[in-house]
Amino acid sequence: MPWAAYYRGARIVSICSGVFVLAAAGILQNQKVTTHWRYADLLAEKYPELKVDPNVLFIDEGRIMTSAGSAAGLDLCLNIIRTDFGPAVANKVAKRLVLPAQRDGGQAQFIDRPQVRREQAMDELLQWVREHIQLPIKVEDLAKRAHMSLRTFIRRFKEATGLPPAKWMIQERLALACTCLEETVMTVEEVATHCGFGIADTLRHHFRDQMGISPTRYRQNYQLI
């Protein structure tokens, strides 16, 4: 039983929905935990005393560690190896598993990009924005381009995309930035300009806000070339 191992002093690790077993065993009182984003709301509802964070890959609380989905569980296991045996051993294990050597636990599970509702006029506008994403586009300019008042445009845009225009553009720019960091040798400054953030500090701010890590760390984890 998990509680017996815990009270013997063992380190307890859960992967994905395994956190429900630990919660049911009563060893997570007031703990900060995570799980796969699909189960986070249910976990918080069933065990309101827990501090559930659905936006990270894993949480290391010392003797109790929890992770998001199965892949994040591998990240957590590598973190344990790194802690116990050092980065050289962890890197060898990661290489054998064909995994990034290190993904920080605080990295976001994913970038939320809501499904766009099909609407030809809005589709054409969204496509135009994507093709000109490097420009300093203002919401007011988009409203004029759509021949709508600002208030009507913001409402219609959110109905179509699930996000306000400014936030949608940030998500699109971040998605493009991720591709650039993975597939090119552009500097962070060049990526920021190419994706419409203007300067590297703005890119870093939004990257940390949405992804939980820096653009440089993301590149180290995922660069394909």
PDB file of C-alpha atoms in Angstrom:
ATOM      1  CA  MET A   1       0.000   0.000   0.000  1.00  0.00           C
ATOM      2  CA  PRO A   2       1.279   3.537  -0.773  1.00  0.00           C
ATOM      3  CA  TRP A   3       0.633   4.787   2.762  1.00  0.00           C
ATOM      4  CA  ALA A   4       2.685   1.943   4.290  1.00  0.00           C
ATOM      5  CA  ALA A   5       5.633   2.699   2.012  1.00  0.00           C
ATOM      6  CA  TYR A   6       5.304   6.403   2.712  1.00  0.00           C
ATOM      7  CA  TYR A   7       5.381   5.973   6.472  1.00  0.00           C
ATOM      8  CA  ARG A   8       8.439   3.745   6.110  1.00  0.00           C
ATOM      9  CA  GLY A   9      10.154   6.774   4.601  1.00  0.00           C
ATOM     10  CA  ALA A  10       9.959   5.757   0.940  1.00  0.00           C
ATOM     11  CA  ARG A  11       9.837   8.270  -1.882  1.00  0.00           C
ATOM     12  CA  ILE A  12       6.452   8.144  -3.617  1.00  0.00           C
ATOM     13  CA  VAL A  13       6.081   8.875  -7.347  1.00  0.00           C
ATOM     14  CA  SER A  14       2.908   8.968  -9.457  1.00  0.00           C
ATOM     15  CA  ILE A  15       2.523   9.205 -13.213  1.00  0.00           C
ATOM     16  CA  CYS A  16      -0.569  10.667 -14.891  1.00  0.00           C
ATOM     17  CA  SER A  17      -3.772   9.553 -13.113  1.00  0.00           C
ATOM     18  CA  GLY A  18      -1.795   7.557 -10.534  1.00  0.00           C
ATOM     19  CA  VAL A  19      -2.088  10.589  -8.269  1.00  0.00           C
ATOM     20  CA  PHE A  20      -5.683   9.530  -7.544  1.00  0.00           C
ATOM     21  CA  VAL A  21      -4.355   6.404  -5.814  1.00  0.00           C
ATOM     22  CA  LEU A  22      -2.071   8.494  -3.608  1.00  0.00           C
ATOM     23  CA  ALA A  23      -4.878  10.899  -2.785  1.00  0.00           C
ATOM     24  CA  ALA A  24      -7.200   8.028  -1.869  1.00  0.00           C
ATOM     25  CA  ALA A  25      -4.477   6.592   0.359  1.00  0.00           C
ATOM     26  CA  GLY A  26      -4.489   9.842   2.346  1.00  0.00           C
ATOM     27  CA  ILE A  27      -0.821  10.779   1.945  1.00  0.00           C
ATOM     28  CA  LEU A  28      -1.297  13.984  -0.060  1.00  0.00           C
ATOM     29  CA  GLN A  29      -2.802  16.266   2.559  1.00  0.00           C
ATOM     30  CA  ASN A  30      -2.336  19.903   1.439  1.00  0.00           C
ATOM     31  CA  GLN A  31       0.260  18.804  -1.113  1.00  0.00           C
ATOM     32  CA  LYS A  32       0.927  20.593  -4.398  1.00  0.00           C
ATOM     33  CA  VAL A  33       0.364  18.017  -7.139  1.00  0.00           C
ATOM     34  CA  THR A  34      -0.235  17.666 -10.847  1.00  0.00           C
ATOM     35  CA  THR A  35      -1.802  15.193 -13.246  1.00  0.00           C
ATOM     36  CA  HIS A  36      -2.769  15.025 -16.905  1.00  0.00           C
ATOM     37  CA  TRP A  37      -4.745  18.131 -17.791  1.00  0.00           C
ATOM     38  CA  ARG A  38      -7.767  15.981 -18.695  1.00  0.00           C
ATOM     39  CA  TYR A  39      -8.076  14.813 -15.080  1.00  0.00           C
ATOM     40  CA  ALA A  40      -7.054  17.975 -13.218  1.00  0.00           C
ATOM     41  CA  ASP A  41     -10.577  19.331 -12.652  1.00  0.00           C
ATOM     42  CA  LEU A  42     -11.825  15.961 -11.407  1.00  0.00           C
ATOM     43  CA  LEU A  43      -8.872  15.630  -9.028  1.00  0.00           C
ATOM     44  CA  ALA A  44      -9.441  19.121  -7.610  1.00  0.00           C
ATOM     45  CA  GLU A  45     -13.170  18.438  -7.217  1.00  0.00           C
ATOM     46  CA  LYS A  46     -12.723  15.056  -5.551  1.00  0.00           C
ATOM     47  CA  TYR A  47      -9.882  16.178  -3.269  1.00  0.00           C
ATOM     48  CA  PRO A  48     -10.355  19.911  -2.577  1.00  0.00           C
ATOM     49  CA  GLU A  49      -7.604  19.913   0.039  1.00  0.00           C
ATOM     50  CA  LEU A  50      -4.995  19.373  -2.705  1.00  0.00           C
ATOM     51  CA  LYS A  51      -3.257  22.182  -4.575  1.00  0.00           C
ATOM     52  CA  VAL A  52      -3.676  20.942  -8.143  1.00  0.00           C
ATOM     53  CA  ASP A  53      -1.560  22.593 -10.843  1.00  0.00           C
ATOM     54  CA  PRO A  54      -2.657  21.368 -14.311  1.00  0.00           C
ATOM     55  CA  ASN A  55      -0.124  23.491 -16.191  1.00  0.00           C
ATOM     56  CA  VAL A  56       3.193  21.788 -15.431  1.00  0.00           C
ATOM     57  CA  LEU A  57       4.974  18.595 -16.481  1.00  0.00           C
ATOM     58  CA  PHE A  58       5.805  17.408 -12.985  1.00  0.00           C
ATOM     59  CA  ILE A  59       6.092  18.565  -9.381  1.00  0.00           C
ATOM     60  CA  ASP A  60       8.885  17.491  -7.030  1.00  0.00           C
ATOM     61  CA  GLU A  61       7.855  18.023  -3.406  1.00  0.00           C
ATOM     62  CA  GLY A  62      10.697  15.991  -1.980  1.00  0.00           C
ATOM     63  CA  ARG A  63       9.283  12.670  -0.867  1.00  0.00           C
ATOM     64  CA  ILE A  64       6.179  12.982  -3.033  1.00  0.00           C
ATOM     65  CA  MET A  65       6.460  13.589  -6.783  1.00  0.00           C
ATOM     66  CA  THR A  66       3.645  13.740  -9.308  1.00  0.00           C
ATOM     67  CA  SER A  67       3.655  14.071 -13.086  1.00  0.00           C
ATOM     68  CA  ALA A  68       1.268  14.884 -15.915  1.00  0.00           C
ATOM     69  CA  GLY A  69       0.856  12.386 -18.789  1.00  0.00           C
ATOM     70  CA  SER A  70       3.015   9.330 -19.472  1.00  0.00           C
ATOM     71  CA  ALA A  71       5.706  11.273 -21.355  1.00  0.00           C
ATOM     72  CA  ALA A  72       5.937  13.747 -18.473  1.00  0.00           C
ATOM     73  CA  GLY A  73       6.409  10.736 -16.202  1.00  0.00           C
ATOM     74  CA  LEU A  74       9.608   9.968 -18.101  1.00  0.00           C
ATOM     75  CA  ASP A  75      10.740  13.551 -17.512  1.00  0.00           C
ATOM     76  CA  LEU A  76      10.103  13.084 -13.810  1.00  0.00           C
ATOM     77  CA  CYS A  77      12.029   9.808 -13.757  1.00  0.00           C
ATOM     78  CA  LEU A  78      14.975  11.510 -15.470  1.00  0.00           C
ATOM     79  CA  ASN A  79      14.764  14.237 -12.840  1.00  0.00           C
ATOM     80  CA  ILE A  80      15.040  11.598 -10.121  1.00  0.00           C
ATOM     81  CA  ILE A  81      18.072  10.035 -11.816  1.00  0.00           C
ATOM     82  CA  ARG A  82      19.650  13.477 -12.200  1.00  0.00           C
ATOM     83  CA  THR A  83      19.098  14.209  -8.515  1.00  0.00           C
ATOM     84  CA  ASP A  84      20.406  10.848  -7.300  1.00  0.00           C
ATOM     85  CA  PHE A  85      23.222  10.157  -9.741  1.00  0.00           C
ATOM     86  CA  GLY A  86      24.042  13.459 -11.444  1.00  0.00           C
ATOM     87  CA  PRO A  87      23.477  14.982 -14.890  1.00  0.00           C
ATOM     88  CA  ALA A  88      25.992  12.775 -16.730  1.00  0.00           C
ATOM     89  CA  VAL A  89      24.096   9.578 -15.856  1.00  0.00           C
ATOM     90  CA  ALA A  90      20.723  11.239 -16.566  1.00  0.00           C
ATOM     91  CA  ASN A  91      21.967  12.370 -19.973  1.00  0.00           C
ATOM     92  CA  LYS A  92      23.084   8.830 -20.850  1.00  0.00           C
ATOM     93  CA  VAL A  93      19.684   7.441 -19.887  1.00  0.00           C
ATOM     94  CA  ALA A  94      17.910  10.180 -21.871  1.00  0.00           C
ATOM     95  CA  LYS A  95      20.030   9.415 -24.931  1.00  0.00           C
ATOM     96  CA  ARG A  96      19.187   5.710 -24.739  1.00  0.00           C
ATOM     97  CA  LEU A  97      15.486   6.551 -24.443  1.00  0.00           C
ATOM     98  CA  VAL A  98      15.765   9.130 -27.262  1.00  0.00           C
ATOM     99  CA  LEU A  99      14.437  11.863 -24.971  1.00  0.00           C
ATOM    100  CA  PRO A 100      15.443  15.479 -24.327  1.00  0.00           C
ATOM    101  CA  ALA A 101      18.108  15.463 -21.624  1.00  0.00           C
ATOM    102  CA  GLN A 102      16.068  17.808 -19.443  1.00  0.00           C
ATOM    103  CA  ARG A 103      12.609  19.339 -19.561  1.00  0.00           C
ATOM    104  CA  ASP A 104      11.942  21.525 -16.559  1.00  0.00           C
ATOM    105  CA  GLY A 105       9.057  20.449 -14.362  1.00  0.00           C
ATOM    106  CA  GLY A 106       7.520  23.910 -14.595  1.00  0.00           C
ATOM    107  CA  GLN A 107       7.200  23.739 -18.367  1.00  0.00           C
ATOM    108  CA  ALA A 108       3.604  24.007 -19.541  1.00  0.00           C
ATOM    109  CA  GLN A 109       1.909  20.828 -20.750  1.00  0.00           C
ATOM    110  CA  PHE A 110       0.865  22.456 -24.035  1.00  0.00           C
ATOM    111  CA  ILE A 111       0.002  25.725 -25.754  1.00  0.00           C
ATOM    112  CA  ASP A 112      -3.758  26.113 -25.766  1.00  0.00           C
ATOM    113  CA  ARG A 113      -4.928  26.839 -29.320  1.00  0.00           C
ATOM    114  CA  PRO A 114      -8.751  26.602 -29.434  1.00  0.00           C
ATOM    115  CA  GLN A 115     -10.430  25.176 -32.500  1.00  0.00           C
ATOM    116  CA  VAL A 116     -11.560  27.900 -34.878  1.00  0.00           C
ATOM    117  CA  ARG A 117     -15.232  27.878 -35.786  1.00  0.00           C
ATOM    118  CA  ARG A 118     -15.597  27.882 -39.565  1.00  0.00           C
ATOM    119  CA  GLU A 119     -16.666  31.271 -40.867  1.00  0.00           C
ATOM    120  CA  GLN A 120     -15.336  32.342 -44.255  1.00  0.00           C
ATOM    121  CA  ALA A 121     -14.924  36.060 -43.550  1.00  0.00           C
ATOM    122  CA  MET A 122     -13.145  35.396 -40.268  1.00  0.00           C
ATOM    123  CA  ASP A 123     -11.094  32.569 -41.790  1.00  0.00           C
ATOM    124  CA  GLU A 124      -9.782  34.947 -44.422  1.00  0.00           C
ATOM    125  CA  LEU A 125      -8.861  37.506 -41.781  1.00  0.00           C
ATOM    126  CA  LEU A 126      -7.089  34.917 -39.630  1.00  0.00           C
ATOM    127  CA  GLN A 127      -5.141  33.727 -42.642  1.00  0.00           C
ATOM    128  CA  TRP A 128      -4.143  37.322 -43.416  1.00  0.00           C
ATOM    129  CA  VAL A 129      -2.891  37.763 -39.847  1.00  0.00           C
ATOM    130  CA  ARG A 130      -0.829  34.569 -40.059  1.00  0.00           C
ATOM    131  CA  GLU A 131       0.731  35.744 -43.323  1.00  0.00           C
ATOM    132  CA  HIS A 132       1.616  39.126 -41.792  1.00  0.00           C
ATOM    133  CA  ILE A 133       2.302  37.995 -38.223  1.00  0.00           C
ATOM    134  CA  GLN A 134       5.670  39.784 -38.158  1.00  0.00           C
ATOM    135  CA  LEU A 135       3.928  43.159 -38.439  1.00  0.00           C
ATOM    136  CA  PRO A 136       2.854  45.260 -35.406  1.00  0.00           C
ATOM    137  CA  ILE A 137      -0.841  44.490 -35.936  1.00  0.00           C
ATOM    138  CA  LYS A 138      -3.382  46.384 -33.838  1.00  0.00           C
ATOM    139  CA  VAL A 139      -6.819  45.054 -32.945  1.00  0.00           C
ATOM    140  CA  GLU A 140      -8.348  48.334 -34.139  1.00  0.00           C
ATOM    141  CA  ASP A 141      -6.791  47.779 -37.571  1.00  0.00           C
ATOM    142  CA  LEU A 142      -8.255  44.283 -37.756  1.00  0.00           C
ATOM    143  CA  ALA A 143     -11.703  45.612 -36.880  1.00  0.00           C
ATOM    144  CA  LYS A 144     -11.435  48.120 -39.719  1.00  0.00           C
ATOM    145  CA  ARG A 145     -10.249  45.396 -42.074  1.00  0.00           C
ATOM    146  CA  ALA A 146     -13.293  43.307 -41.101  1.00  0.00           C
ATOM    147  CA  HIS A 147     -15.591  46.363 -41.557  1.00  0.00           C
ATOM    148  CA  MET A 148     -16.889  46.100 -37.989  1.00  0.00           C
ATOM    149  CA  SER A 149     -16.991  48.294 -34.929  1.00  0.00           C
ATOM    150  CA  LEU A 150     -14.297  47.431 -32.399  1.00  0.00           C
ATOM    151  CA  ARG A 151     -16.783  46.034 -29.901  1.00  0.00           C
ATOM    152  CA  THR A 152     -18.560  43.884 -32.507  1.00  0.00           C
ATOM    153  CA  PHE A 153     -15.263  42.652 -33.916  1.00  0.00           C
ATOM    154  CA  ILE A 154     -13.922  41.562 -30.528  1.00  0.00           C
ATOM    155  CA  ARG A 155     -17.168  39.702 -29.793  1.00  0.00           C
ATOM    156  CA  ARG A 156     -17.267  37.988 -33.200  1.00  0.00           C
ATOM    157  CA  PHE A 157     -13.569  37.148 -33.037  1.00  0.00           C
ATOM    158  CA  LYS A 158     -13.921  35.484 -29.647  1.00  0.00           C
ATOM    159  CA  GLU A 159     -16.962  33.545 -30.853  1.00  0.00           C
ATOM    160  CA  ALA A 160     -14.929  32.247 -33.799  1.00  0.00           C
ATOM    161  CA  THR A 161     -11.637  31.458 -32.036  1.00  0.00           C
ATOM    162  CA  GLY A 162     -12.412  31.165 -28.349  1.00  0.00           C
ATOM    163  CA  LEU A 163      -9.912  33.920 -27.549  1.00  0.00           C
ATOM    164  CA  PRO A 164      -9.752  37.728 -27.634  1.00  0.00           C
ATOM    165  CA  PRO A 165      -7.839  39.006 -30.706  1.00  0.00           C
ATOM    166  CA  ALA A 166      -4.707  40.094 -28.830  1.00  0.00           C
ATOM    167  CA  LYS A 167      -4.368  36.803 -26.977  1.00  0.00           C
ATOM    168  CA  TRP A 168      -5.004  34.817 -30.160  1.00  0.00           C
ATOM    169  CA  MET A 169      -2.178  36.674 -31.909  1.00  0.00           C
ATOM    170  CA  ILE A 170       0.158  35.925 -29.010  1.00  0.00           C
ATOM    171  CA  GLN A 171      -0.692  32.226 -29.272  1.00  0.00           C
ATOM    172  CA  GLU A 172      -0.089  32.243 -33.026  1.00  0.00           C
ATOM    173  CA  ARG A 173       3.216  34.038 -32.592  1.00  0.00           C
ATOM    174  CA  LEU A 174       4.291  31.600 -29.891  1.00  0.00           C
ATOM    175  CA  ALA A 175       3.399  28.621 -32.076  1.00  0.00           C
ATOM    176  CA  LEU A 176       5.491  30.068 -34.910  1.00  0.00           C
ATOM    177  CA  ALA A 177       8.312  30.845 -32.485  1.00  0.00           C
ATOM    178  CA  CYS A 178       8.314  27.221 -31.322  1.00  0.00           C
ATOM    179  CA  THR A 179       8.653  26.061 -34.934  1.00  0.00           C
ATOM    180  CA  CYS A 180      11.527  28.487 -35.528  1.00  0.00           C
ATOM    181  CA  LEU A 181      13.328  27.358 -32.387  1.00  0.00           C
ATOM    182  CA  GLU A 182      12.884  23.700 -33.348  1.00  0.00           C
ATOM    183  CA  GLU A 183      13.687  23.877 -37.055  1.00  0.00           C
ATOM    184  CA  THR A 184      16.040  26.833 -37.642  1.00  0.00           C
ATOM    185  CA  VAL A 185      19.281  28.304 -36.322  1.00  0.00           C
ATOM    186  CA  MET A 186      17.787  31.790 -36.007  1.00  0.00           C
ATOM    187  CA  THR A 187      18.865  33.634 -32.862  1.00  0.00           C
ATOM    188  CA  VAL A 188      16.256  34.421 -30.215  1.00  0.00           C
ATOM    189  CA  GLU A 189      16.387  38.051 -31.373  1.00  0.00           C
ATOM    190  CA  GLU A 190      15.719  36.998 -34.979  1.00  0.00           C
ATOM    191  CA  VAL A 191      12.877  34.723 -33.897  1.00  0.00           C
ATOM    192  CA  ALA A 192      11.308  37.596 -31.947  1.00  0.00           C
ATOM    193  CA  THR A 193      11.382  39.854 -35.014  1.00  0.00           C
ATOM    194  CA  HIS A 194      10.199  37.134 -37.400  1.00  0.00           C
ATOM    195  CA  CYS A 195       7.225  36.261 -35.195  1.00  0.00           C
ATOM    196  CA  GLY A 196       6.082  39.819 -34.512  1.00  0.00           C
ATOM    197  CA  PHE A 197       7.239  40.192 -30.915  1.00  0.00           C
ATOM    198  CA  GLY A 198       9.615  42.951 -31.926  1.00  0.00           C
ATOM    199  CA  ILE A 199      12.336  42.409 -29.336  1.00  0.00           C
ATOM    200  CA  ALA A 200      13.711  39.345 -27.604  1.00  0.00           C
ATOM    201  CA  ASP A 201      12.600  40.460 -24.124  1.00  0.00           C
ATOM    202  CA  THR A 202       8.963  40.495 -25.247  1.00  0.00           C
ATOM    203  CA  LEU A 203       9.313  36.992 -26.693  1.00  0.00           C
ATOM    204  CA  ARG A 204      10.952  35.762 -23.486  1.00  0.00           C
ATOM    205  CA  HIS A 205       8.169  37.290 -21.368  1.00  0.00           C
ATOM    206  CA  HIS A 206       5.359  35.618 -23.290  1.00  0.00           C
ATOM    207  CA  PHE A 207       7.277  32.349 -23.626  1.00  0.00           C
ATOM    208  CA  ARG A 208       7.805  32.079 -19.885  1.00  0.00           C
ATOM    209  CA  ASP A 209       4.217  33.154 -19.217  1.00  0.00           C
ATOM    210  CA  GLN A 210       2.714  30.512 -21.530  1.00  0.00           C
ATOM    211  CA  MET A 211       5.338  27.745 -21.595  1.00  0.00           C
ATOM    212  CA  GLY A 212       6.949  28.091 -18.198  1.00  0.00           C
ATOM    213  CA  ILE A 213      10.487  28.046 -19.653  1.00  0.00           C
ATOM    214  CA  SER A 214      12.727  30.326 -21.690  1.00  0.00           C
ATOM    215  CA  PRO A 215      13.062  30.175 -25.503  1.00  0.00           C
ATOM    216  CA  THR A 216      16.668  29.035 -25.055  1.00  0.00           C
ATOM    217  CA  ARG A 217      15.646  26.130 -22.805  1.00  0.00           C
ATOM    218  CA  TYR A 218      12.890  25.179 -25.233  1.00  0.00           C
ATOM    219  CA  ARG A 219      15.426  25.055 -28.081  1.00  0.00           C
ATOM    220  CA  GLN A 220      17.777  22.890 -26.026  1.00  0.00           C
ATOM    221  CA  ASN A 221      14.937  20.450 -25.425  1.00  0.00           C
ATOM    222  CA  TYR A 222      13.413  20.285 -28.888  1.00  0.00           C
ATOM    223  CA  GLN A 223      15.763  21.520 -31.616  1.00  0.00           C
ATOM    224  CA  LEU A 224      15.637  19.101 -34.536  1.00  0.00           C
ATOM    225  CA  ILE A 225      18.768  20.229 -36.404  1.00  0.00           C
TER     226      ILE A 225
END
